[in-house]
XYZ file of C-alpha atoms in Angstrom:
336
model
C -55.702 -23.277 -3.055
C -56.606 -21.829 0.040
C -58.963 -18.939 0.685
C -56.239 -17.369 2.999
C -56.169 -14.002 1.614
C -60.214 -13.169 0.839
C -60.174 -14.235 4.933
C -57.593 -12.318 5.511
C -59.202 -8.949 3.506
C -62.581 -9.376 5.743
C -60.867 -9.744 8.960
C -57.907 -6.763 9.061
C -57.733 -3.303 8.649
C -54.383 -4.024 6.099
C -52.613 -6.604 5.284
C -48.701 -6.101 5.156
C -46.841 -7.919 2.149
C -43.156 -8.197 1.569
C -40.587 -6.471 -0.012
C -38.139 -7.360 -2.684
C -37.065 -10.334 -3.592
C -33.710 -9.240 -5.630
C -32.487 -6.950 -3.873
C -32.545 -9.143 -0.757
C -30.763 -12.248 -3.059
C -28.101 -10.187 -4.388
C -27.273 -9.283 -0.632
C -26.649 -13.012 -0.333
C -24.549 -13.677 -3.501
C -26.961 -13.762 -6.287
C -24.854 -12.575 -9.125
C -25.950 -9.639 -11.700
C -27.436 -11.471 -14.923
C -27.736 -15.149 -12.870
C -31.429 -16.154 -12.696
C -32.899 -15.849 -9.135
C -35.204 -18.804 -9.812
C -31.969 -21.079 -10.303
C -31.529 -20.786 -6.546
C -34.699 -22.902 -5.567
C -32.677 -25.480 -6.644
C -29.419 -25.115 -6.094
C -29.061 -22.945 -3.068
C -32.969 -23.226 -1.201
C -31.356 -22.642 1.855
C -30.616 -18.920 0.895
C -34.656 -18.509 -0.995
C -35.740 -20.049 2.473
C -33.404 -17.513 4.370
C -35.442 -14.757 2.570
C -38.526 -16.181 3.199
C -37.861 -16.164 6.871
C -36.602 -13.026 7.360
C -39.886 -11.325 5.494
C -42.281 -13.200 7.919
C -39.706 -12.078 10.850
C -40.735 -8.812 10.076
C -44.204 -9.200 10.600
C -45.562 -9.726 6.949
C -49.437 -11.150 6.278
C -48.272 -12.168 2.740
C -45.259 -12.977 1.241
C -44.168 -13.800 -2.792
C -42.305 -16.943 -3.950
C -38.804 -16.912 -5.474
C -40.118 -17.175 -8.866
C -41.002 -14.112 -10.450
C -38.996 -15.038 -14.146
C -40.186 -18.304 -13.875
C -41.949 -18.448 -17.540
C -40.343 -20.517 -19.600
C -39.285 -17.538 -21.796
C -37.144 -15.570 -19.407
C -36.079 -19.292 -18.167
C -34.965 -19.762 -21.546
C -32.133 -16.865 -21.158
C -30.490 -19.184 -18.938
C -31.162 -22.893 -20.948
C -33.522 -23.670 -18.566
C -36.988 -23.439 -20.157
C -37.651 -27.574 -19.774
C -37.442 -26.640 -15.729
C -40.633 -23.991 -15.628
C -42.558 -26.456 -13.370
C -39.622 -27.692 -11.328
C -38.738 -24.426 -10.076
C -41.361 -22.849 -10.004
C -43.017 -25.637 -7.805
C -39.793 -25.987 -5.389
C -39.991 -22.014 -4.845
C -43.663 -22.905 -3.849
C -42.455 -26.036 -1.748
C -39.842 -23.592 0.347
C -42.263 -20.980 0.622
C -44.978 -23.350 2.090
C -42.850 -24.861 4.611
C -41.598 -21.882 5.797
C -45.212 -20.174 6.405
C -46.542 -23.928 7.881
C -43.837 -22.897 10.739
C -44.531 -19.014 11.235
C -46.504 -19.958 14.132
C -49.553 -17.653 12.402
C -51.629 -17.425 9.302
C -49.566 -16.017 6.562
C -50.342 -16.164 2.600
C -48.116 -17.582 0.482
C -48.328 -16.110 -3.078
C -46.973 -17.234 -6.344
C -44.979 -14.502 -8.127
C -45.378 -14.456 -11.963
C -43.442 -11.620 -13.878
C -43.625 -10.468 -17.631
C -42.656 -12.417 -20.345
C -40.077 -10.053 -21.106
C -41.533 -10.768 -24.612
C -43.889 -8.154 -26.694
C -47.118 -9.570 -27.519
C -48.919 -9.141 -31.212
C -48.693 -6.899 -32.630
C -46.207 -4.940 -31.862
C -44.467 -7.994 -31.421
C -43.785 -11.569 -32.295
C -45.414 -13.162 -28.515
C -49.067 -14.073 -29.667
C -51.674 -14.452 -27.026
C -52.057 -18.251 -27.273
C -48.161 -18.335 -26.486
C -48.278 -16.299 -23.738
C -51.562 -17.987 -22.146
C -49.800 -21.517 -22.536
C -46.160 -19.605 -20.500
C -48.148 -18.550 -17.826
C -50.116 -21.717 -17.968
C -46.979 -23.768 -17.438
C -45.987 -21.592 -14.668
C -49.491 -21.447 -12.915
C -49.579 -25.206 -12.295
C -45.989 -25.510 -11.103
C -46.825 -22.816 -8.196
C -50.246 -24.544 -7.642
C -47.804 -27.859 -7.348
C -45.871 -26.594 -4.509
C -48.881 -25.449 -2.437
C -49.337 -21.320 -3.049
C -52.386 -20.027 -1.640
C -52.673 -17.005 -4.512
C -50.877 -16.559 -7.352
C -49.474 -12.962 -7.933
C -49.010 -10.992 -11.253
C -46.604 -8.276 -10.671
C -44.514 -5.282 -12.938
C -47.280 -5.621 -16.178
C -47.069 -3.279 -18.514
C -49.185 -4.566 -21.178
C -52.853 -4.866 -21.344
C -52.140 -7.732 -23.691
C -49.679 -9.846 -21.515
C -52.152 -9.212 -18.302
C -55.637 -10.590 -20.477
C -53.496 -13.555 -21.479
C -51.844 -14.182 -18.242
C -55.724 -14.130 -16.757
C -56.570 -16.230 -18.965
C -54.207 -18.390 -17.893
C -55.039 -17.948 -14.393
C -58.669 -18.565 -15.277
C -58.272 -22.187 -16.768
C -57.293 -23.418 -13.490
C -60.024 -21.330 -11.838
C -57.785 -20.055 -8.784
C -57.234 -16.791 -7.030
C -55.334 -14.463 -8.228
C -54.112 -10.751 -7.390
C -52.523 -8.685 -9.818
C -50.086 -5.351 -10.199
C -48.659 -3.229 -13.185
C -45.879 -1.067 -12.660
C -46.460 2.895 -13.407
C -43.155 4.221 -14.552
C -42.977 6.321 -17.486
C -44.968 9.540 -16.374
C -47.621 8.175 -14.836
C -48.261 5.501 -17.148
C -47.255 2.241 -17.629
C -44.165 1.595 -20.259
C -47.185 0.351 -22.849
C -49.008 3.803 -22.123
C -51.555 2.677 -19.178
C -52.939 4.575 -16.828
C -54.655 3.788 -13.349
C -57.770 4.761 -14.735
C -57.275 2.017 -17.847
C -56.172 -0.189 -15.118
C -59.614 0.039 -13.373
C -61.550 -0.605 -16.635
C -59.243 -3.390 -17.927
C -59.796 -5.006 -14.659
C -63.050 -4.855 -14.374
C -63.628 -6.175 -18.527
C -61.257 -9.987 -17.071
C -63.848 -12.595 -16.954
C -61.337 -14.167 -14.614
C -61.964 -11.614 -11.544
C -58.417 -10.959 -9.075
C -59.180 -10.953 -5.417
C -56.852 -7.587 -5.593
C -54.947 -5.587 -8.153
C -52.538 -2.339 -7.774
C -48.999 -0.732 -8.994
C -46.021 -2.377 -7.803
C -42.522 -0.770 -8.138
C -42.413 1.978 -10.888
C -40.173 4.947 -9.946
C -40.697 6.051 -6.549
C -43.126 5.951 -3.840
C -44.506 9.116 -4.350
C -45.458 8.688 -8.006
C -47.133 4.711 -6.696
C -49.337 6.619 -4.061
C -50.397 9.074 -6.881
C -51.161 5.929 -8.870
C -53.228 4.421 -6.002
C -55.284 7.771 -5.711
C -55.951 7.096 -9.140
C -57.295 3.393 -8.843
C -59.830 5.479 -6.153
C -60.612 8.361 -8.436
C -61.472 5.410 -11.529
C -63.483 3.261 -9.302
C -62.044 0.935 -8.612
C -64.405 -1.864 -6.479
C -61.858 -4.734 -5.539
C -58.827 -4.062 -2.766
C -56.117 -2.029 -4.056
C -52.464 -2.898 -3.686
C -49.363 -0.469 -3.395
C -45.834 -2.089 -3.312
C -43.375 0.454 -3.742
C -40.180 1.119 -4.086
C -37.399 1.851 -1.096
C -36.930 5.800 -3.076
C -35.390 6.224 -6.139
C -32.639 3.672 -7.360
C -29.153 5.343 -7.886
C -25.519 3.827 -9.404
C -23.608 3.967 -6.479
C -19.653 1.815 -6.592
C -20.772 -0.420 -9.433
C -24.297 -1.633 -7.592
C -27.787 -0.050 -7.841
C -28.810 1.355 -4.532
C -32.156 2.614 -3.219
C -32.023 6.182 -1.071
C -35.563 4.734 0.583
C -34.683 4.731 5.167
C -37.114 2.390 6.680
C -38.551 5.649 8.397
C -39.356 6.706 4.870
C -40.904 3.760 3.906
C -43.074 3.681 7.380
C -44.184 7.207 6.357
C -45.090 5.219 2.664
C -46.932 2.475 4.170
C -49.051 5.118 6.384
C -49.759 7.185 3.769
C -50.613 4.325 1.150
C -53.207 2.981 3.582
C -54.678 6.175 4.022
C -54.733 6.577 0.390
C -56.896 3.685 -0.147
C -54.530 0.476 -0.462
C -55.696 -2.496 1.435
C -52.524 -4.699 0.837
C -49.506 -2.765 1.453
C -45.584 -3.883 1.214
C -42.062 -2.999 -0.610
C -40.710 -3.711 -3.943
C -37.002 -2.574 -5.088
C -34.375 -1.921 -2.274
C -37.146 -2.709 0.295
C -35.658 -4.948 2.978
C -36.595 -6.333 6.219
C -35.797 -3.406 8.286
C -37.987 -1.187 6.500
C -40.446 -3.556 6.615
C -40.827 -3.984 10.820
C -41.097 -0.498 10.867
C -43.831 -0.318 8.185
C -45.486 -2.885 10.078
C -45.574 -0.872 13.473
C -46.523 2.346 12.112
C -49.264 0.323 9.989
C -50.428 -0.765 13.769
C -49.791 2.362 15.968
C -50.789 4.719 13.740
C -54.606 5.782 13.528
C -56.344 6.137 9.950
C -56.429 9.543 9.012
C -58.087 11.311 5.887
C -56.511 10.520 2.356
C -53.389 12.728 1.930
C -53.052 15.316 -0.422
C -50.157 15.037 -2.989
C -48.670 17.909 -1.362
C -48.335 15.927 1.962
C -46.759 12.828 -0.043
C -44.185 14.803 -1.660
C -43.425 16.356 1.533
C -43.315 13.123 2.861
C -41.904 11.003 0.118
C -40.149 13.088 -2.000
C -40.729 14.632 -5.080
C -42.821 13.043 -8.049
C -41.181 11.993 -11.283
C -43.787 14.137 -13.825
C -46.273 16.794 -13.396
C -49.263 15.049 -14.555
C -50.080 11.255 -13.655
C -50.385 10.517 -17.216
C -54.211 11.237 -18.054
C -53.213 14.887 -18.796
C -54.543 16.161 -15.203
C -53.696 19.164 -13.500
C -50.274 19.773 -12.302
C -49.048 18.183 -9.816
C -45.800 19.298 -7.129
C -43.233 17.713 -8.364
C -40.472 19.903 -5.971
C -40.736 20.163 -2.372
C -37.743 19.876 0.445
C -38.161 16.137 1.939
C -39.375 15.931 5.544
C -36.233 14.016 7.522
C -37.267 12.353 11.343
C -34.869 12.826 13.748
């Protein structure tokens, strides 16, 4: 595996990461309930098209189509025996796309949660989780990723298991958690607690941060929480394109490209070094994010009032730590 991400972090003021995988594949015809990872073998041209769209939008880094690539997730589709194959194919398609990009592009091997509850609350043991993640790591490494990218994690126990699996192979990695429950992850982790958790890991990531969650305002509050918590590693911000709404039988995200351009600049000024989108983020959003990051001078850290004015209300009054009430209601600024 390469040191490309480390080199870009040292050379660039900010790194633009990609947008949504699922949202884009659904737009290409993936049906609800189907496993996106099966398309790595059954519809590789569509997965490659997604990678090419991300590259054309100006990103420096994109994730492989392997979020649900553990045996626990693939078992839901009777594909648990295909972990190595499907992860390898996801990475091979990405490696080929990056090789033809004409500029350095980081291929990040996406690893999502197992979907199982770990002991002591659930049945999945630490050792079982380590083995699941290790199998996925081996497939992604065989396909040629530059870095592993653990994302959308809620439980500290699962992050530790994945970190141990990755550490077995002594390869570079990044991690993000999803702070979607009043400033905390579903399992109660705060931004400050994640800083401490990451610092305690034997095999340190290159960068860490937050992805998905509720809206962009909430995610930036979490990013600022990492900074206030004493983070020393580069911070990742991958927020959703607005708030999800159920419209005509489909989930729709209301974030415009212009809003995501505002978000990208505010994320940078809040302390993020790697900035991308999550659910709902399409190529048109990323093109505006690229332009805004390139054209807008770095500014001071924005207040939460400024963030809310630009991106919309927060979903809760606090960041999950019991700190002072933050602004939750204001009229969103709109550009002509």
